Amino acid sequence: MNVIKDFLLQLTLIAIPLFTYHTFFAERLKNSKIKKVVMSALCGLSILLCMSFPVSFGQGYHLDIRIVPLVLGTLHGGFSTGILLSALVTLYRLYFGIDTGFYNSILAVLFSVPVLLFFQESFHRAKKSKRIKIAACLSCYCSLIGIAWFCILRGISPENLKVQGIHLIFIALATWFFTTLNENIREIHQLRLEVQNSEKLRVMSELTSVFAHEIRNPMQVIRGFLQLLNEPDLPAEKKEYIQISIEELDRVNEIINDLLSFGKPSTNNNQRIDAGYQLRRVINMAQTFSMHQNITIKTAISDDCWIHADAQRLNQCLINILKNAIESMPNGGMVSVTCTPTDGGYIEIGIKDQGVGMMKEQIDRLGSPFYSLKENGTGLGMMVSFQIIQSLEGRVRVTSEKGIGTEFSILLPQVN
Ligand code: ADP
Ligand code: MG
């Protein structure tokens, strides 16, 4: 009975930090570095607690499931977290004394953590179900390494093998359980964010379509009168004021155009259009304003990229993304544009630049209304583009590295 109680305690010692993280930190912390520090600290706490209250099994066996927070922490946190948690395991084990168990622990960590780090990238890229499998397999691997060193250092006996076998099964089940739990909680948070976002967009689109029209008409009148005032014999200073006013009005008009197109419901998504053909048109258009900036646009566009969409809105979405790519390279460079069918019944449009790039926080804010880092930016282009892609039941993935460049990859359902 005591053994079961001890095993349950071990599970609780991992569950509490996990829930603490999701309840108090995951959504509230915006800075990904601080999030990582908190996550590492909570995994470290789990490890210390698991090692402090092990399961006493048979004669002289002390089992714990520190491997689970070690694996999850390293897979989510990466190199620094992996090293930190390994050091913690080693130092805390040292505190209990230098014996065979200590060497066992060091060797197990040395042979496990590099493998965890090796698979970290694939873990990050994988979907939920694959992530769970990767984490469970890696836990089994780490546990097997521990068992192998245990047998080498202490010899093989039926009793040893039985205890280690139970340990292995428990670790595999615990990792599967906690990874599933963690992934499900993350998915729920993600869904909630999406619902909040789409609600925000709905309200925005209702408001904008009402107000934008009302504002545009008086603005056209103001612009007309300003042009009339701009007589040739006016002093240079006044001419400049008028010019600035007209430019500012044009900027407001641009914002209103974006807002109007955002508010416009997509009723015409049923045209069967060739995305490759539309992309070429958009590129031709973009070439006119990228010529003076020393920018080359490289294309690789496949035939037969048919989709259902409203051509005008698709073009607007592509122009917004392409324009940002061009604007991200003030000193020139290359934009590569691709369009290919994928295996899963989608067509993939890729727009990749060699521009200033973005940090994770910036990528997360893309598509928020009025988010712009440009002096004359409207911060509406991405919001409109994302909404158009969403209305086409498509998906968009943004990868970017500061100083290296950005890639937008848009997936849209293909039609034959
Ligand atoms: P705007 O272009 O008017 O600023 P957008 O909504 O089009 O508004 O873009 C929002 C912000 O996202 C930009 O100000 C820029 O900081 C960032 N951004 C978008 N695309 C890229 C890109 N390809 N490279 C770097 N930053 C980008
Ligand atoms: Mg833009």
GROMACS .gro file of C-alpha atoms and ligand atoms in nm:
model
  444
    1MET     CA    1   0.000   0.000   0.000
    2ASN     CA    2   0.281   0.237   0.093
    3VAL     CA    3   0.441   0.184  -0.246
    4ILE     CA    4   0.123   0.294  -0.426
    5LYS     CA    5   0.098   0.596  -0.195
    6ASP     CA    6   0.458   0.687  -0.277
    7PHE     CA    7   0.400   0.649  -0.650
    8LEU     CA    8   0.091   0.870  -0.630
    9LEU     CA    9   0.292   1.128  -0.437
   10GLN     CA   10   0.551   1.130  -0.718
   11LEU     CA   11   0.275   1.199  -0.972
   12THR     CA   12   0.140   1.483  -0.757
   13LEU     CA   13   0.487   1.637  -0.728
   14ILE     CA   14   0.490   1.677  -1.106
   15ALA     CA   15   0.123   1.770  -1.145
   16ILE     CA   16   0.132   2.062  -0.899
   17PRO     CA   17   0.412   2.258  -1.076
   18LEU     CA   18   0.250   2.179  -1.413
   19PHE     CA   19  -0.086   2.321  -1.308
   20THR     CA   20   0.084   2.611  -1.133
   21TYR     CA   21   0.257   2.699  -1.459
   22HIS     CA   22  -0.059   2.686  -1.670
   23THR     CA   23  -0.283   2.856  -1.414
   24PHE     CA   24  -0.061   3.144  -1.309
   25PHE     CA   25   0.204   3.197  -1.575
   26ALA     CA   26   0.142   3.052  -1.923
   27GLU     CA   27  -0.112   3.315  -2.030
   28ARG     CA   28  -0.007   3.606  -1.813
   29LEU     CA   29   0.360   3.618  -1.903
   30LYS     CA   30   0.411   3.777  -2.242
   31ASN     CA   31   0.790   3.762  -2.254
   32SER     CA   32   0.895   3.420  -2.381
   33LYS     CA   33   1.233   3.437  -2.200
   34ILE     CA   34   1.070   3.493  -1.860
   35LYS     CA   35   0.822   3.215  -1.941
   36LYS     CA   36   1.111   2.981  -2.008
   37VAL     CA   37   1.282   3.076  -1.681
   38VAL     CA   38   0.960   3.011  -1.484
   39MET     CA   39   0.904   2.680  -1.666
   40SER     CA   40   1.263   2.570  -1.596
   41ALA     CA   41   1.232   2.671  -1.230
   42LEU     CA   42   0.910   2.471  -1.189
   43CYS     CA   43   1.061   2.165  -1.362
   44GLY     CA   44   1.363   2.203  -1.130
   45LEU     CA   45   1.129   2.214  -0.832
   46SER     CA   46   0.956   1.896  -0.953
   47ILE     CA   47   1.293   1.723  -0.985
   48LEU     CA   48   1.402   1.825  -0.634
   49LEU     CA   49   1.072   1.713  -0.483
   50CYS     CA   50   1.068   1.382  -0.672
   51MET     CA   51   1.424   1.310  -0.557
   52SER     CA   52   1.345   1.414  -0.198
   53PHE     CA   53   1.045   1.183  -0.161
   54PRO     CA   54   1.131   0.870  -0.360
   55VAL     CA   55   0.934   0.547  -0.364
   56SER     CA   56   1.091   0.296  -0.123
   57PHE     CA   57   1.074  -0.034  -0.301
   58GLY     CA   58   1.184  -0.367  -0.158
   59GLN     CA   59   1.519  -0.361   0.015
   60GLY     CA   60   1.729  -0.056  -0.055
   61TYR     CA   61   1.561   0.050  -0.378
   62HIS     CA   62   1.466   0.417  -0.405
   63LEU     CA   63   1.283   0.496  -0.723
   64ASP     CA   64   1.169   0.832  -0.849
   65ILE     CA   65   1.038   0.977  -1.174
   66ARG     CA   66   1.269   1.280  -1.204
   67ILE     CA   67   1.318   1.172  -1.567
   68VAL     CA   68   0.969   1.302  -1.650
   69PRO     CA   69   1.029   1.673  -1.562
   70LEU     CA   70   1.382   1.640  -1.701
   71VAL     CA   71   1.250   1.518  -2.037
   72LEU     CA   72   0.958   1.763  -2.055
   73GLY     CA   73   1.169   2.058  -1.936
   74THR     CA   74   1.448   1.988  -2.185
   75LEU     CA   75   1.212   1.929  -2.478
   76HIS     CA   76   1.020   2.251  -2.412
   77GLY     CA   77   1.301   2.471  -2.282
   78GLY     CA   78   1.590   2.362  -2.504
   79PHE     CA   79   1.964   2.374  -2.442
   80SER     CA   80   1.988   2.608  -2.144
   81THR     CA   81   1.704   2.438  -1.956
   82GLY     CA   82   1.847   2.094  -2.033
   83ILE     CA   83   2.190   2.187  -1.896
   84LEU     CA   84   2.041   2.359  -1.592
   85LEU     CA   85   1.819   2.064  -1.500
   86SER     CA   86   2.105   1.816  -1.554
   87ALA     CA   87   2.327   2.021  -1.323
   88LEU     CA   88   2.048   2.030  -1.066
   89VAL     CA   89   2.000   1.651  -1.075
   90THR     CA   90   2.375   1.596  -1.038
   91LEU     CA   91   2.430   1.847  -0.758
   92TYR     CA   92   2.129   1.736  -0.560
   93ARG     CA   93   2.234   1.371  -0.596
   94LEU     CA   94   2.582   1.474  -0.475
   95TYR     CA   95   2.415   1.610  -0.161
   96PHE     CA   96   2.299   1.254  -0.079
   97GLY     CA   97   2.658   1.129  -0.096
   98ILE     CA   98   2.899   0.984  -0.350
   99ASP     CA   99   2.808   0.619  -0.402
  100THR     CA  100   2.718   0.389  -0.690
  101GLY     CA  101   2.382   0.562  -0.721
  102PHE     CA  102   2.558   0.895  -0.774
  103TYR     CA  103   2.769   0.759  -1.062
  104ASN     CA  104   2.462   0.588  -1.201
  105SER     CA  105   2.277   0.918  -1.198
  106ILE     CA  106   2.561   1.115  -1.366
  107LEU     CA  107   2.612   0.855  -1.639
  108ALA     CA  108   2.240   0.834  -1.709
  109VAL     CA  109   2.217   1.214  -1.744
  110LEU     CA  110   2.530   1.231  -1.962
  111PHE     CA  111   2.392   0.975  -2.205
  112SER     CA  112   2.034   1.106  -2.202
  113VAL     CA  113   2.036   1.485  -2.222
  114PRO     CA  114   2.230   1.516  -2.555
  115VAL     CA  115   1.975   1.280  -2.715
  116LEU     CA  116   1.688   1.489  -2.575
  117LEU     CA  117   1.847   1.803  -2.718
  118PHE     CA  118   1.895   1.630  -3.052
  119PHE     CA  119   1.522   1.557  -3.077
  120GLN     CA  120   1.411   1.893  -2.936
  121GLU     CA  121   1.371   2.053  -3.279
  122SER     CA  122   1.158   1.767  -3.415
  123PHE     CA  123   0.951   1.778  -3.096
  124HIS     CA  124   0.879   2.148  -3.148
  125ARG     CA  125   0.779   2.101  -3.509
  126ALA     CA  126   0.560   1.795  -3.448
  127LYS     CA  127   0.186   1.793  -3.400
  128LYS     CA  128   0.024   1.706  -3.069
  129SER     CA  129  -0.002   1.327  -3.111
  130LYS     CA  130   0.353   1.297  -3.241
  131ARG     CA  131   0.484   1.514  -2.957
  132ILE     CA  132   0.331   1.276  -2.705
  133LYS     CA  133   0.493   0.979  -2.879
  134ILE     CA  134   0.833   1.152  -2.900
  135ALA     CA  135   0.826   1.244  -2.529
  136ALA     CA  136   0.718   0.893  -2.421
  137CYS     CA  137   0.983   0.723  -2.638
  138LEU     CA  138   1.256   0.957  -2.512
  139SER     CA  139   1.157   0.893  -2.151
  140CYS     CA  140   1.179   0.519  -2.215
  141TYR     CA  141   1.519   0.571  -2.373
  142CYS     CA  142   1.646   0.774  -2.073
  143SER     CA  143   1.505   0.517  -1.835
  144LEU     CA  144   1.668   0.230  -2.029
  145ILE     CA  145   2.002   0.412  -2.017
  146GLY     CA  146   1.962   0.441  -1.640
  147ILE     CA  147   1.882   0.069  -1.616
  148ALA     CA  148   2.179  -0.026  -1.836
  149TRP     CA  149   2.419   0.168  -1.612
  150PHE     CA  150   2.249   0.026  -1.305
  151CYS     CA  151   2.312  -0.328  -1.430
  152ILE     CA  152   2.672  -0.247  -1.529
  153LEU     CA  153   2.750  -0.089  -1.191
  154ARG     CA  154   2.561  -0.327  -0.966
  155GLY     CA  155   2.530  -0.645  -1.168
  156ILE     CA  156   2.226  -0.818  -1.310
  157SER     CA  157   1.990  -1.005  -1.081
  158PRO     CA  158   1.626  -1.107  -1.129
  159GLU     CA  159   1.526  -0.879  -0.842
  160ASN     CA  160   1.709  -0.579  -0.999
  161LEU     CA  161   1.548  -0.642  -1.336
  162LYS     CA  162   1.201  -0.673  -1.184
  163VAL     CA  163   1.231  -0.343  -0.995
  164GLN     CA  164   1.380  -0.161  -1.295
  165GLY     CA  165   1.110  -0.303  -1.523
  166ILE     CA  166   0.839  -0.162  -1.298
  167HIS     CA  167   1.025   0.170  -1.288
  168LEU     CA  168   1.045   0.181  -1.670
  169ILE     CA  169   0.673   0.112  -1.715
  170PHE     CA  170   0.582   0.374  -1.457
  171ILE     CA  171   0.803   0.636  -1.620
  172ALA     CA  172   0.663   0.564  -1.966
  173LEU     CA  173   0.305   0.590  -1.841
  174ALA     CA  174   0.376   0.905  -1.637
  175THR     CA  175   0.543   1.077  -1.934
  176TRP     CA  176   0.258   0.983  -2.165
  177PHE     CA  177   0.005   1.111  -1.910
  178PHE     CA  178   0.179   1.442  -1.836
  179THR     CA  179   0.263   1.518  -2.199
  180THR     CA  180  -0.099   1.454  -2.297
  181LEU     CA  181  -0.219   1.671  -2.009
  182ASN     CA  182   0.023   1.950  -2.098
  183GLU     CA  183  -0.064   1.940  -2.468
  184ASN     CA  184  -0.438   1.942  -2.395
  185ILE     CA  185  -0.410   2.240  -2.162
  186ARG     CA  186  -0.204   2.424  -2.425
  187GLU     CA  187  -0.463   2.343  -2.690
  188ILE     CA  188  -0.745   2.477  -2.472
  189HIS     CA  189  -0.550   2.801  -2.413
  190GLN     CA  190  -0.487   2.831  -2.786
  191LEU     CA  191  -0.854   2.780  -2.867
  192ARG     CA  192  -0.956   3.038  -2.612
  193LEU     CA  193  -0.715   3.289  -2.764
  194GLU     CA  194  -0.853   3.218  -3.111
  195VAL     CA  195  -1.211   3.268  -2.992
  196GLN     CA  196  -1.113   3.596  -2.823
  197ASN     CA  197  -0.935   3.707  -3.139
  198SER     CA  198  -1.219   3.624  -3.372
  199GLU     CA  199  -1.463   3.803  -3.144
  200LYS     CA  200  -1.237   4.109  -3.152
  201LEU     CA  201  -1.222   4.088  -3.531
  202ARG     CA  202  -1.600   4.056  -3.559
  203VAL     CA  203  -1.659   4.369  -3.350
  204MET     CA  204  -1.389   4.554  -3.544
  205SER     CA  205  -1.538   4.462  -3.880
  206GLU     CA  206  -1.886   4.572  -3.776
  207LEU     CA  207  -1.763   4.906  -3.645
  208THR     CA  208  -1.527   4.979  -3.931
  209SER     CA  209  -1.777   4.923  -4.207
  210VAL     CA  210  -2.015   5.168  -4.041
  211PHE     CA  211  -1.763   5.443  -3.972
  212ALA     CA  212  -1.521   5.421  -4.262
  213HIS     CA  213  -1.776   5.531  -4.523
  214GLU     CA  214  -1.891   5.819  -4.309
  215ILE     CA  215  -1.538   5.950  -4.265
  216ARG     CA  216  -1.429   5.914  -4.625
  217ASN     CA  217  -1.677   6.152  -4.781
  218PRO     CA  218  -1.595   6.464  -4.575
  219MET     CA  219  -1.230   6.380  -4.621
  220GLN     CA  220  -1.260   6.391  -4.999
  221VAL     CA  221  -1.421   6.733  -4.966
  222ILE     CA  222  -1.133   6.858  -4.747
  223ARG     CA  223  -0.878   6.723  -4.994
  224GLY     CA  224  -1.053   6.895  -5.284
  225PHE     CA  225  -1.059   7.233  -5.109
  226LEU     CA  226  -0.695   7.198  -5.006
  227GLN     CA  227  -0.603   7.147  -5.371
  228LEU     CA  228  -0.803   7.456  -5.464
  229LEU     CA  229  -0.619   7.659  -5.200
  230ASN     CA  230  -0.285   7.553  -5.345
  231GLU     CA  231  -0.246   7.847  -5.582
  232PRO     CA  232   0.085   7.909  -5.765
  233ASP     CA  233   0.152   8.253  -5.606
  234LEU     CA  234   0.125   8.120  -5.250
  235PRO     CA  235   0.440   8.153  -5.030
  236ALA     CA  236   0.656   7.838  -5.027
  237GLU     CA  237   0.591   7.782  -4.657
  238LYS     CA  238   0.213   7.773  -4.700
  239LYS     CA  239   0.245   7.551  -5.007
  240GLU     CA  240   0.440   7.308  -4.794
  241TYR     CA  241   0.170   7.308  -4.524
  242ILE     CA  242  -0.093   7.230  -4.784
  243GLN     CA  243   0.121   6.953  -4.931
  244ILE     CA  244   0.172   6.797  -4.586
  245SER     CA  245  -0.203   6.816  -4.518
  246ILE     CA  246  -0.280   6.643  -4.847
  247GLU     CA  247  -0.023   6.371  -4.776
  248GLU     CA  248  -0.165   6.309  -4.430
  249LEU     CA  249  -0.516   6.292  -4.574
  250ASP     CA  250  -0.393   6.033  -4.824
  251ARG     CA  251  -0.251   5.832  -4.541
  252VAL     CA  252  -0.582   5.841  -4.356
  253ASN     CA  253  -0.748   5.735  -4.678
  254GLU     CA  254  -0.515   5.438  -4.703
  255ILE     CA  255  -0.606   5.335  -4.348
  256ILE     CA  256  -0.973   5.367  -4.433
  257ASN     CA  257  -0.929   5.154  -4.745
  258ASP     CA  258  -0.770   4.883  -4.533
  259LEU     CA  259  -1.046   4.911  -4.276
  260LEU     CA  260  -1.315   4.895  -4.542
  261SER     CA  261  -1.170   4.588  -4.702
  262PHE     CA  262  -1.150   4.434  -4.356
  263GLY     CA  263  -1.515   4.502  -4.289
  264LYS     CA  264  -1.624   4.374  -4.628
  265PRO     CA  265  -1.769   4.024  -4.592
  266SER     CA  266  -1.621   3.773  -4.834
  267THR     CA  267  -1.924   3.674  -5.034
  268ASN     CA  268  -1.742   3.584  -5.349
  269ASN     CA  269  -1.517   3.305  -5.232
  270ASN     CA  270  -1.651   3.066  -5.491
  271GLN     CA  271  -1.454   3.176  -5.793
  272ARG     CA  272  -1.224   2.901  -5.914
  273ILE     CA  273  -0.897   3.079  -5.964
  274ASP     CA  274  -0.537   2.989  -6.037
  275ALA     CA  275  -0.338   3.110  -5.736
  276GLY     CA  276  -0.015   3.093  -5.941
  277TYR     CA  277  -0.158   3.328  -6.205
  278GLN     CA  278  -0.279   3.573  -5.940
  279LEU     CA  279   0.058   3.556  -5.769
  280ARG     CA  280   0.235   3.648  -6.096
  281ARG     CA  281   0.003   3.948  -6.134
  282VAL     CA  282   0.076   4.059  -5.780
  283ILE     CA  283   0.450   4.020  -5.837
  284ASN     CA  284   0.432   4.233  -6.154
  285MET     CA  285   0.254   4.499  -5.957
  286ALA     CA  286   0.508   4.480  -5.675
  287GLN     CA  287   0.797   4.506  -5.918
  288THR     CA  288   0.690   4.857  -6.005
  289PHE     CA  289   0.752   4.984  -5.652
  290SER     CA  290   1.050   4.763  -5.571
  291MET     CA  291   1.258   4.861  -5.875
  292HIS     CA  292   1.436   5.158  -5.720
  293GLN     CA  293   1.516   4.966  -5.404
  294ASN     CA  294   1.759   4.716  -5.549
  295ILE     CA  295   1.523   4.427  -5.485
  296THR     CA  296   1.497   4.118  -5.697
  297ILE     CA  297   1.198   3.887  -5.685
  298LYS     CA  298   1.270   3.522  -5.759
  299THR     CA  299   0.974   3.302  -5.841
  300ALA     CA  300   0.905   2.929  -5.857
  301ILE     CA  301   0.537   2.889  -5.936
  302SER     CA  302   0.384   2.554  -6.032
  303ASP     CA  303   0.094   2.515  -6.272
  304ASP     CA  304  -0.243   2.396  -6.156
  305CYS     CA  305  -0.263   2.572  -5.823
  306TRP     CA  306  -0.641   2.602  -5.833
  307ILE     CA  307  -0.829   2.731  -5.532
  308HIS     CA  308  -1.170   2.876  -5.447
  309ALA     CA  309  -1.136   3.244  -5.362
  310ASP     CA  310  -1.228   3.598  -5.443
  311ALA     CA  311  -0.943   3.699  -5.675
  312GLN     CA  312  -0.945   4.062  -5.567
  313ARG     CA  313  -0.924   3.981  -5.198
  314LEU     CA  314  -0.660   3.713  -5.248
  315ASN     CA  315  -0.450   3.965  -5.440
  316GLN     CA  316  -0.491   4.218  -5.165
  317CYS     CA  317  -0.373   3.964  -4.908
  318LEU     CA  318  -0.071   3.868  -5.119
  319ILE     CA  319   0.017   4.231  -5.195
  320ASN     CA  320   0.014   4.316  -4.823
  321ILE     CA  321   0.255   4.034  -4.741
  322LEU     CA  322   0.479   4.098  -5.041
  323LYS     CA  323   0.487   4.471  -4.967
  324ASN     CA  324   0.598   4.401  -4.610
  325ALA     CA  325   0.870   4.167  -4.742
  326ILE     CA  326   0.998   4.443  -4.971
  327GLU     CA  327   0.973   4.708  -4.701
  328SER     CA  328   1.170   4.487  -4.462
  329MET     CA  329   1.478   4.522  -4.687
  330PRO     CA  330   1.568   4.892  -4.694
  331ASN     CA  331   1.911   4.808  -4.837
  332GLY     CA  332   1.782   4.572  -5.103
  333GLY     CA  333   1.794   4.195  -5.130
  334MET     CA  334   1.597   3.908  -5.267
  335VAL     CA  335   1.238   3.800  -5.212
  336SER     CA  336   1.160   3.447  -5.321
  337VAL     CA  337   0.803   3.361  -5.399
  338THR     CA  338   0.689   3.003  -5.441
  339CYS     CA  339   0.356   2.838  -5.511
  340THR     CA  340   0.326   2.459  -5.510
  341PRO     CA  341   0.061   2.198  -5.438
  342THR     CA  342   0.130   1.996  -5.120
  343ASP     CA  343   0.051   1.633  -5.044
  344GLY     CA  344  -0.231   1.709  -4.801
  345GLY     CA  345  -0.466   1.869  -5.059
  346TYR     CA  346  -0.342   2.224  -5.011
  347ILE     CA  347  -0.150   2.469  -5.217
  348GLU     CA  348   0.135   2.640  -5.039
  349ILE     CA  349   0.235   2.996  -5.117
  350GLY     CA  350   0.572   3.094  -4.972
  351ILE     CA  351   0.700   3.452  -4.951
  352LYS     CA  352   1.049   3.473  -4.810
  353ASP     CA  353   1.261   3.783  -4.762
  354GLN     CA  354   1.611   3.865  -4.640
  355GLY     CA  355   1.495   4.160  -4.437
  356VAL     CA  356   1.516   4.283  -4.080
  357GLY     CA  357   1.325   3.983  -3.941
  358MET     CA  358   1.117   3.969  -3.625
  359MET     CA  359   1.148   3.836  -3.273
  360LYS     CA  360   0.901   3.584  -3.132
  361GLU     CA  361   0.703   3.856  -2.952
  362GLN     CA  362   0.670   4.052  -3.275
  363ILE     CA  363   0.548   3.746  -3.464
  364ASP     CA  364   0.289   3.684  -3.192
  365ARG     CA  365   0.157   4.038  -3.232
  366LEU     CA  366   0.128   4.017  -3.611
  367GLY     CA  367  -0.233   4.067  -3.718
  368SER     CA  368  -0.328   4.277  -3.415
  369PRO     CA  369  -0.501   4.596  -3.527
  370PHE     CA  370  -0.269   4.898  -3.560
  371TYR     CA  371   0.043   4.703  -3.471
  372SER     CA  372   0.316   4.862  -3.678
  373LEU     CA  373   0.685   4.936  -3.629
  374LYS     CA  374   0.702   5.158  -3.934
  375GLU     CA  375   0.705   5.533  -3.922
  376ASN     CA  376   0.430   5.556  -4.181
  377GLY     CA  377   0.274   5.216  -4.122
  378THR     CA  378  -0.096   5.160  -4.071
  379GLY     CA  379  -0.062   4.830  -3.888
  380LEU     CA  380  -0.363   4.694  -4.073
  381GLY     CA  381  -0.207   4.501  -4.361
  382MET     CA  382  -0.143   4.184  -4.165
  383MET     CA  383  -0.479   4.196  -3.991
  384VAL     CA  384  -0.658   4.216  -4.325
  385SER     CA  385  -0.439   3.944  -4.478
  386PHE     CA  386  -0.491   3.705  -4.189
  387GLN     CA  387  -0.865   3.761  -4.201
  388ILE     CA  388  -0.873   3.690  -4.576
  389ILE     CA  389  -0.673   3.370  -4.531
  390GLN     CA  390  -0.905   3.265  -4.249
  391SER     CA  391  -1.211   3.330  -4.465
  392LEU     CA  392  -1.060   3.100  -4.730
  393GLU     CA  393  -1.022   2.828  -4.466
  394GLY     CA  394  -0.649   2.855  -4.505
  395ARG     CA  395  -0.365   2.869  -4.258
  396VAL     CA  396  -0.060   3.086  -4.233
  397ARG     CA  397   0.273   3.010  -4.067
  398VAL     CA  398   0.534   3.277  -4.004
  399THR     CA  399   0.895   3.195  -3.934
  400SER     CA  400   1.141   3.473  -3.880
  401GLU     CA  401   1.482   3.544  -3.741
  402LYS     CA  402   1.602   3.887  -3.639
  403GLY     CA  403   1.852   4.019  -3.892
  404ILE     CA  404   1.816   3.716  -4.121
  405GLY     CA  405   1.470   3.736  -4.273
  406THR     CA  406   1.111   3.626  -4.263
  407GLU     CA  407   0.909   3.358  -4.436
  408PHE     CA  408   0.532   3.357  -4.473
  409SER     CA  409   0.388   3.023  -4.570
  410ILE     CA  410   0.021   3.025  -4.663
  411LEU     CA  411  -0.176   2.703  -4.704
  412LEU     CA  412  -0.503   2.721  -4.898
  413PRO     CA  413  -0.734   2.429  -4.979
  414GLN     CA  414  -0.673   2.308  -5.335
  415VAL     CA  415  -0.951   2.233  -5.582
  416ASN     CA  416  -0.911   2.015  -5.890
  417ADP     P1  417   0.246   4.806  -4.169
  417ADP     O1  418   0.315   4.742  -4.285
  417ADP     O2  419   0.156   4.917  -4.210
  417ADP     O3  420   0.338   4.845  -4.058
  417ADP     P2  421   0.139   4.543  -4.130
  417ADP     O4  422   0.017   4.494  -4.059
  417ADP     O5  423   0.149   4.513  -4.275
  417ADP     O6  424   0.145   4.699  -4.105
  417ADP     O7  425   0.266   4.487  -4.055
  417ADP     C1  426   0.278   4.503  -3.916
  417ADP     C2  427   0.422   4.498  -3.870
  417ADP     O8  428   0.470   4.364  -3.882
  417ADP     C3  429   0.518   4.581  -3.953
  417ADP     O9  430   0.524   4.713  -3.907
  417ADP     C4  431   0.649   4.509  -3.933
  417ADP    O10  432   0.711   4.554  -3.814
  417ADP     C5  433   0.608   4.364  -3.911
  417ADP     N1  434   0.632   4.285  -4.033
  417ADP     C6  435   0.539   4.238  -4.118
  417ADP     N2  436   0.594   4.167  -4.219
  417ADP     C7  437   0.728   4.170  -4.197
  417ADP     C8  438   0.843   4.116  -4.267
  417ADP     N3  439   0.831   4.045  -4.380
  417ADP     N4  440   0.966   4.137  -4.211
  417ADP     C9  441   0.979   4.207  -4.098
  417ADP     N5  442   0.876   4.261  -4.028
  417ADP    C10  443   0.753   4.244  -4.077
  418MG      MG  444   0.225   4.638  -4.440
   0.00000   0.00000   0.00000
